[in-house]
Amino acid sequence: MPVEEFVAGWISGALGLVLGYPFDTVKLLGFFKGMSFPIASIAVVNSVLFGIYSNTLLALTATSHQERRAQPPSYAHIFMAGCTGGFLQAYFLAPFDLIKVRLQNQTEPRAKPGSPPPRYRGPVHCAASIFQEEGPRGLFRGAWALTLRDTPTMGIYFITYECLCHQSTPEGQNPSSATVLVAGGFAGITSWVTATPLDVIKSRMQMAGLNQRAHRGVLDCIVSSARQEGLGVFFRGLTINSARAFPVNAVTFLSYEYLLHLWQ
Ligand SMILES: C[N+](C)(C)CCCC[C@H](N)C(=O)O
């Protein structure tokens, strides 16, 4: 199994994250002090995503990354490989994402003077507390909603990227850096726009069991959120998600392609 894609995914994910950090900080109201936790998590998750994507494509089409420009795979294969990558990375992402969401949500009481100290002191303390209070399975709270969010939208992510690269590149050639940046940026936007409704649900499921009422399942959470807050609830965070998605994924794809080109 070729490992370059795993390593390139690792590094490119970390680079994309550095660029998206200011956006995430806005989203988190400046909560994260250090970047080591988000960097470690995105590195693992992105490595799994790109590694599985590329190796699934290899299994489906019998072409390696280098051969794929000359013999482009079909969009159906790209979509299937993207979905497979999205499905498997969701399980690696789930505990990290849960910790991120739990930490994000304690910024509010913290802002008020005289309020009690935050429940979680940092990522490691948060993971240990969830493990103790909610058991090992507690670390995977919301994982099913996350899988539903990421499986199809990672297919959309790679299809948008490959489609835009293909359209603006002469047959058999490698896409230019500008093309990779724009295609990567739009891949980020299309995937985040389609992922936002389930992103809202996922975050609610992750907060359940803490101070929010528990939902019976993903469907129950969808129905009760829509009933109580209207359909607009599914578009919460759409603007910030899209604004962040462009630079993060432009840099992720550019560094990914660059590294693979360097090592071939
Ligand atoms: C599938 N979904 C839309 C959720 C994510 C797609 C892009 C992933 C990237 N690491 C980022 O953070 O933007």
CSV table of C-alpha atoms and ligand atoms in Angstrom, one decimal:
chain,number,residue,atom,x,y,z
A,1,MET,CA,0.0,0.0,0.0
A,2,PRO,CA,1.6,3.3,-1.1
A,3,VAL,CA,2.3,5.5,2.0
A,4,GLU,CA,3.2,8.8,0.3
A,5,GLU,CA,-0.5,9.8,0.3
A,6,PHE,CA,-0.8,9.3,4.0
A,7,VAL,CA,2.3,11.4,4.7
A,8,ALA,CA,1.3,14.1,2.2
A,9,GLY,CA,-2.2,14.2,3.7
A,10,TRP,CA,-0.7,14.6,7.1
A,11,ILE,CA,1.5,17.6,6.2
A,12,SER,CA,-1.0,19.3,3.9
A,13,GLY,CA,-3.8,19.0,6.6
A,14,ALA,CA,-1.5,20.7,9.1
A,15,LEU,CA,-0.6,23.5,6.7
A,16,GLY,CA,-4.3,24.1,5.8
A,17,LEU,CA,-5.1,24.2,9.5
A,18,VAL,CA,-2.5,26.9,10.2
A,19,LEU,CA,-4.2,29.0,7.6
A,20,GLY,CA,-7.7,28.3,8.9
A,21,TYR,CA,-6.7,28.9,12.5
A,22,PRO,CA,-7.8,32.6,12.6
A,23,PHE,CA,-11.2,31.6,11.3
A,24,ASP,CA,-11.5,28.8,13.8
A,25,THR,CA,-10.5,31.2,16.6
A,26,VAL,CA,-13.3,33.6,15.6
A,27,LYS,CA,-15.7,30.6,15.7
A,28,LEU,CA,-14.3,29.6,19.1
A,29,LEU,CA,-14.3,33.1,20.5
A,30,GLY,CA,-10.6,32.8,21.1
A,31,PHE,CA,-10.7,29.8,23.2
A,32,PHE,CA,-7.8,27.7,22.0
A,33,LYS,CA,-4.6,28.9,23.5
A,34,GLY,CA,-2.3,26.4,21.7
A,35,MET,CA,-2.4,25.0,18.2
A,36,SER,CA,-0.8,21.6,19.1
A,37,PHE,CA,-4.2,19.8,19.7
A,38,PRO,CA,-5.8,20.9,16.5
A,39,ILE,CA,-2.6,20.3,14.5
A,40,ALA,CA,-2.2,16.8,15.9
A,41,SER,CA,-5.9,16.0,15.2
A,42,ILE,CA,-6.0,17.3,11.7
A,43,ALA,CA,-2.7,15.6,10.8
A,44,VAL,CA,-4.1,12.2,11.8
A,45,VAL,CA,-7.5,12.7,10.2
A,46,ASN,CA,-6.3,14.2,7.0
A,47,SER,CA,-3.7,11.5,6.6
A,48,VAL,CA,-6.4,8.8,6.9
A,49,LEU,CA,-8.6,10.7,4.5
A,50,PHE,CA,-6.1,11.2,1.7
A,51,GLY,CA,-4.4,7.8,2.3
A,52,ILE,CA,-7.7,5.9,2.1
A,53,TYR,CA,-9.0,8.0,-0.8
A,54,SER,CA,-5.9,7.4,-2.9
A,55,ASN,CA,-5.6,3.7,-2.0
A,56,THR,CA,-9.3,3.1,-2.7
A,57,LEU,CA,-8.9,4.7,-6.1
A,58,LEU,CA,-5.9,2.5,-6.7
A,59,ALA,CA,-7.9,-0.6,-5.9
A,60,LEU,CA,-10.8,0.5,-8.0
A,61,THR,CA,-8.9,1.8,-11.1
A,62,ALA,CA,-5.5,0.1,-10.8
A,63,THR,CA,-3.8,3.4,-11.4
A,64,SER,CA,-1.4,5.1,-9.0
A,65,HIS,CA,-1.4,8.8,-8.2
A,66,GLN,CA,1.3,9.4,-10.9
A,67,GLU,CA,-0.6,7.5,-13.6
A,68,ARG,CA,-3.9,9.2,-12.9
A,69,ARG,CA,-3.3,12.3,-15.0
A,70,ALA,CA,-2.7,10.2,-18.1
A,71,GLN,CA,-5.6,7.9,-17.3
A,72,PRO,CA,-8.2,9.9,-15.4
A,73,PRO,CA,-10.5,7.8,-13.3
A,74,SER,CA,-14.3,8.1,-13.7
A,75,TYR,CA,-16.2,10.4,-11.5
A,76,ALA,CA,-18.1,7.5,-10.1
A,77,HIS,CA,-14.8,6.0,-8.9
A,78,ILE,CA,-13.7,9.3,-7.5
A,79,PHE,CA,-16.9,9.7,-5.6
A,80,MET,CA,-16.8,6.2,-4.2
A,81,ALA,CA,-13.2,6.6,-3.1
A,82,GLY,CA,-14.0,10.0,-1.5
A,83,CYS,CA,-17.0,8.5,0.4
A,84,THR,CA,-14.8,5.6,1.6
A,85,GLY,CA,-12.2,8.0,2.8
A,86,GLY,CA,-14.8,10.2,4.5
A,87,PHE,CA,-16.5,7.2,6.1
A,88,LEU,CA,-13.2,5.9,7.7
A,89,GLN,CA,-11.8,9.2,8.7
A,90,ALA,CA,-15.0,10.0,10.6
A,91,TYR,CA,-14.0,7.4,13.3
A,92,PHE,CA,-10.6,9.0,13.8
A,93,LEU,CA,-12.1,12.5,13.8
A,94,ALA,CA,-15.0,11.7,16.2
A,95,PRO,CA,-13.1,11.9,19.5
A,96,PHE,CA,-11.1,15.0,18.5
A,97,ASP,CA,-14.2,16.7,17.1
A,98,LEU,CA,-16.1,15.9,20.3
A,99,ILE,CA,-13.4,17.5,22.4
A,100,LYS,CA,-13.3,20.6,20.2
A,101,VAL,CA,-17.1,21.1,20.4
A,102,ARG,CA,-17.2,20.6,24.1
A,103,LEU,CA,-14.4,23.1,24.6
A,104,GLN,CA,-16.0,25.6,22.2
A,105,ASN,CA,-19.2,25.5,24.1
A,106,GLN,CA,-17.7,26.5,27.4
A,107,THR,CA,-16.5,29.9,26.1
A,108,GLU,CA,-19.9,31.5,26.9
A,109,PRO,CA,-20.2,31.1,30.7
A,110,ARG,CA,-16.5,31.9,30.9
A,111,ALA,CA,-17.0,35.3,29.4
A,112,LYS,CA,-19.2,36.4,32.3
A,113,PRO,CA,-17.5,37.8,35.4
A,114,GLY,CA,-17.9,35.8,38.6
A,115,SER,CA,-19.0,32.7,36.8
A,116,PRO,CA,-17.7,29.3,37.9
A,117,PRO,CA,-14.4,28.0,36.4
A,118,PRO,CA,-14.7,26.1,33.1
A,119,ARG,CA,-15.5,22.4,33.5
A,120,TYR,CA,-12.7,21.3,31.2
A,121,ARG,CA,-9.2,22.7,31.6
A,122,GLY,CA,-8.0,21.8,28.2
A,123,PRO,CA,-8.1,19.0,25.5
A,124,VAL,CA,-6.4,16.3,27.6
A,125,HIS,CA,-8.5,17.1,30.7
A,126,CYS,CA,-11.6,17.1,28.6
A,127,ALA,CA,-10.8,13.7,27.1
A,128,ALA,CA,-10.1,12.2,30.5
A,129,SER,CA,-13.3,13.7,32.0
A,130,ILE,CA,-15.5,12.4,29.2
A,131,PHE,CA,-13.8,9.0,29.6
A,132,GLN,CA,-14.5,8.9,33.3
A,133,GLU,CA,-18.0,10.4,33.3
A,134,GLU,CA,-19.4,9.0,30.1
A,135,GLY,CA,-17.3,5.9,29.6
A,136,PRO,CA,-15.1,5.0,26.6
A,137,ARG,CA,-18.1,5.0,24.3
A,138,GLY,CA,-18.7,8.6,25.4
A,139,LEU,CA,-15.7,9.6,23.4
A,140,PHE,CA,-17.6,8.6,20.3
A,141,ARG,CA,-20.8,10.6,21.1
A,142,GLY,CA,-22.1,12.0,17.8
A,143,ALA,CA,-19.9,9.7,15.7
A,144,TRP,CA,-22.9,8.4,13.7
A,145,ALA,CA,-24.0,11.9,12.8
A,146,LEU,CA,-20.4,12.8,11.9
A,147,THR,CA,-20.2,9.7,9.6
A,148,LEU,CA,-23.5,10.7,7.9
A,149,ARG,CA,-22.1,14.3,7.5
A,150,ASP,CA,-18.7,13.2,6.1
A,151,THR,CA,-19.4,10.1,3.9
A,152,PRO,CA,-21.3,11.8,1.0
A,153,THR,CA,-19.7,15.2,1.5
A,154,MET,CA,-16.1,13.9,1.2
A,155,GLY,CA,-17.3,12.3,-2.1
A,156,ILE,CA,-18.5,15.8,-3.2
A,157,TYR,CA,-15.1,17.2,-2.0
A,158,PHE,CA,-13.0,15.1,-4.2
A,159,ILE,CA,-15.4,15.2,-7.2
A,160,THR,CA,-15.4,19.0,-7.1
A,161,TYR,CA,-11.6,19.1,-6.9
A,162,GLU,CA,-11.0,16.6,-9.7
A,163,CYS,CA,-13.7,18.1,-11.9
A,164,LEU,CA,-12.4,21.7,-11.7
A,165,CYS,CA,-8.8,20.5,-12.2
A,166,HIS,CA,-9.8,18.5,-15.2
A,167,GLN,CA,-11.8,21.3,-16.8
A,168,SER,CA,-9.0,23.8,-16.7
A,169,THR,CA,-6.0,21.6,-17.5
A,170,PRO,CA,-5.0,20.4,-21.0
A,171,GLU,CA,-5.3,16.6,-21.5
A,172,GLY,CA,-2.6,14.5,-19.8
A,173,GLN,CA,-0.9,17.5,-18.0
A,174,ASN,CA,-0.7,18.3,-14.3
A,175,PRO,CA,-2.9,21.2,-13.2
A,176,SER,CA,-1.1,24.5,-12.5
A,177,SER,CA,-0.7,25.8,-8.9
A,178,ALA,CA,-3.4,28.4,-9.5
A,179,THR,CA,-5.8,25.7,-10.7
A,180,VAL,CA,-5.1,23.5,-7.7
A,181,LEU,CA,-5.6,26.5,-5.3
A,182,VAL,CA,-9.0,27.4,-6.9
A,183,ALA,CA,-10.2,23.8,-7.3
A,184,GLY,CA,-9.2,23.0,-3.7
A,185,GLY,CA,-10.9,26.1,-2.4
A,186,PHE,CA,-14.1,25.4,-4.2
A,187,ALA,CA,-13.9,21.7,-3.1
A,188,GLY,CA,-13.9,23.0,0.5
A,189,ILE,CA,-16.8,25.3,-0.1
A,190,THR,CA,-19.1,22.8,-1.9
A,191,SER,CA,-18.4,20.1,0.7
A,192,TRP,CA,-19.0,22.5,3.6
A,193,VAL,CA,-22.2,23.9,2.2
A,194,THR,CA,-23.6,20.4,1.8
A,195,ALA,CA,-22.2,19.3,5.2
A,196,THR,CA,-23.6,22.2,7.2
A,197,PRO,CA,-27.1,20.8,8.0
A,198,LEU,CA,-25.7,17.6,9.5
A,199,ASP,CA,-22.8,19.6,11.1
A,200,VAL,CA,-25.4,21.4,13.2
A,201,ILE,CA,-27.1,18.1,14.2
A,202,LYS,CA,-23.7,16.5,14.9
A,203,SER,CA,-22.7,19.3,17.3
A,204,ARG,CA,-26.0,19.0,19.1
A,205,MET,CA,-25.6,15.3,19.6
A,206,GLN,CA,-22.1,15.8,20.9
A,207,MET,CA,-23.4,18.3,23.5
A,208,ALA,CA,-26.1,16.0,24.6
A,209,GLY,CA,-25.4,14.3,27.9
A,210,LEU,CA,-23.6,17.3,29.2
A,211,ASN,CA,-26.1,20.2,29.7
A,212,GLN,CA,-28.5,19.7,26.9
A,213,ARG,CA,-31.2,17.2,26.7
A,214,ALA,CA,-30.3,13.9,25.2
A,215,HIS,CA,-31.8,13.1,21.8
A,216,ARG,CA,-33.1,9.6,21.0
A,217,GLY,CA,-31.0,9.6,17.8
A,218,VAL,CA,-30.0,11.6,14.7
A,219,LEU,CA,-33.6,11.6,13.3
A,220,ASP,CA,-35.1,12.8,16.6
A,221,CYS,CA,-32.5,15.6,16.8
A,222,ILE,CA,-33.3,16.7,13.2
A,223,VAL,CA,-37.0,16.7,13.8
A,224,SER,CA,-37.0,18.4,17.2
A,225,SER,CA,-34.4,21.1,16.0
A,226,ALA,CA,-36.6,21.9,13.0
A,227,ARG,CA,-39.8,22.0,15.0
A,228,GLN,CA,-38.4,24.3,17.7
A,229,GLU,CA,-36.2,26.6,15.6
A,230,GLY,CA,-37.5,26.3,12.0
A,231,LEU,CA,-35.6,25.2,9.0
A,232,GLY,CA,-33.1,28.0,9.3
A,233,VAL,CA,-31.4,26.1,12.0
A,234,PHE,CA,-29.8,23.8,9.4
A,235,PHE,CA,-27.8,26.7,7.9
A,236,ARG,CA,-26.3,27.9,11.1
A,237,GLY,CA,-22.5,28.6,10.6
A,238,LEU,CA,-22.8,28.4,6.8
A,239,THR,CA,-21.0,31.7,6.1
A,240,ILE,CA,-18.1,31.1,8.5
A,241,ASN,CA,-17.8,27.5,7.3
A,242,SER,CA,-17.5,28.6,3.7
A,243,ALA,CA,-15.2,31.5,4.4
A,244,ARG,CA,-12.9,29.2,6.3
A,245,ALA,CA,-13.2,26.4,3.8
A,246,PHE,CA,-11.7,28.2,0.8
A,247,PRO,CA,-8.2,29.1,2.1
A,248,VAL,CA,-7.9,25.9,4.2
A,249,ASN,CA,-8.6,23.5,1.4
A,250,ALA,CA,-6.8,25.6,-1.3
A,251,VAL,CA,-3.6,25.2,0.8
A,252,THR,CA,-4.3,21.6,1.7
A,253,PHE,CA,-4.6,20.5,-1.9
A,254,LEU,CA,-1.7,22.6,-3.1
A,255,SER,CA,0.7,21.2,-0.5
A,256,TYR,CA,-0.7,17.7,-1.0
A,257,GLU,CA,-0.1,17.8,-4.8
A,258,TYR,CA,3.3,19.5,-4.3
A,259,LEU,CA,4.6,16.9,-1.9
A,260,LEU,CA,3.4,14.0,-4.1
A,261,HIS,CA,5.1,15.6,-7.1
A,262,LEU,CA,8.3,16.1,-5.1
A,263,TRP,CA,8.4,12.4,-4.0
A,264,GLN,CA,7.5,10.7,-7.3
B,1,LIG,C1,-16.7,16.9,4.7
B,1,LIG,N1,-16.4,18.2,5.3
B,1,LIG,C2,-17.2,19.2,4.6
B,1,LIG,C3,-17.0,18.2,6.7
B,1,LIG,C4,-15.0,18.6,5.5
B,1,LIG,C5,-14.3,18.8,4.2
B,1,LIG,C6,-12.9,19.5,4.3
B,1,LIG,C7,-12.0,19.0,5.3
B,1,LIG,C8,-11.0,20.0,5.7
B,1,LIG,N2,-10.0,19.4,6.6
B,1,LIG,C9,-11.5,21.2,6.4
B,1,LIG,O1,-11.4,21.3,7.6
B,1,LIG,O2,-12.1,22.1,5.8
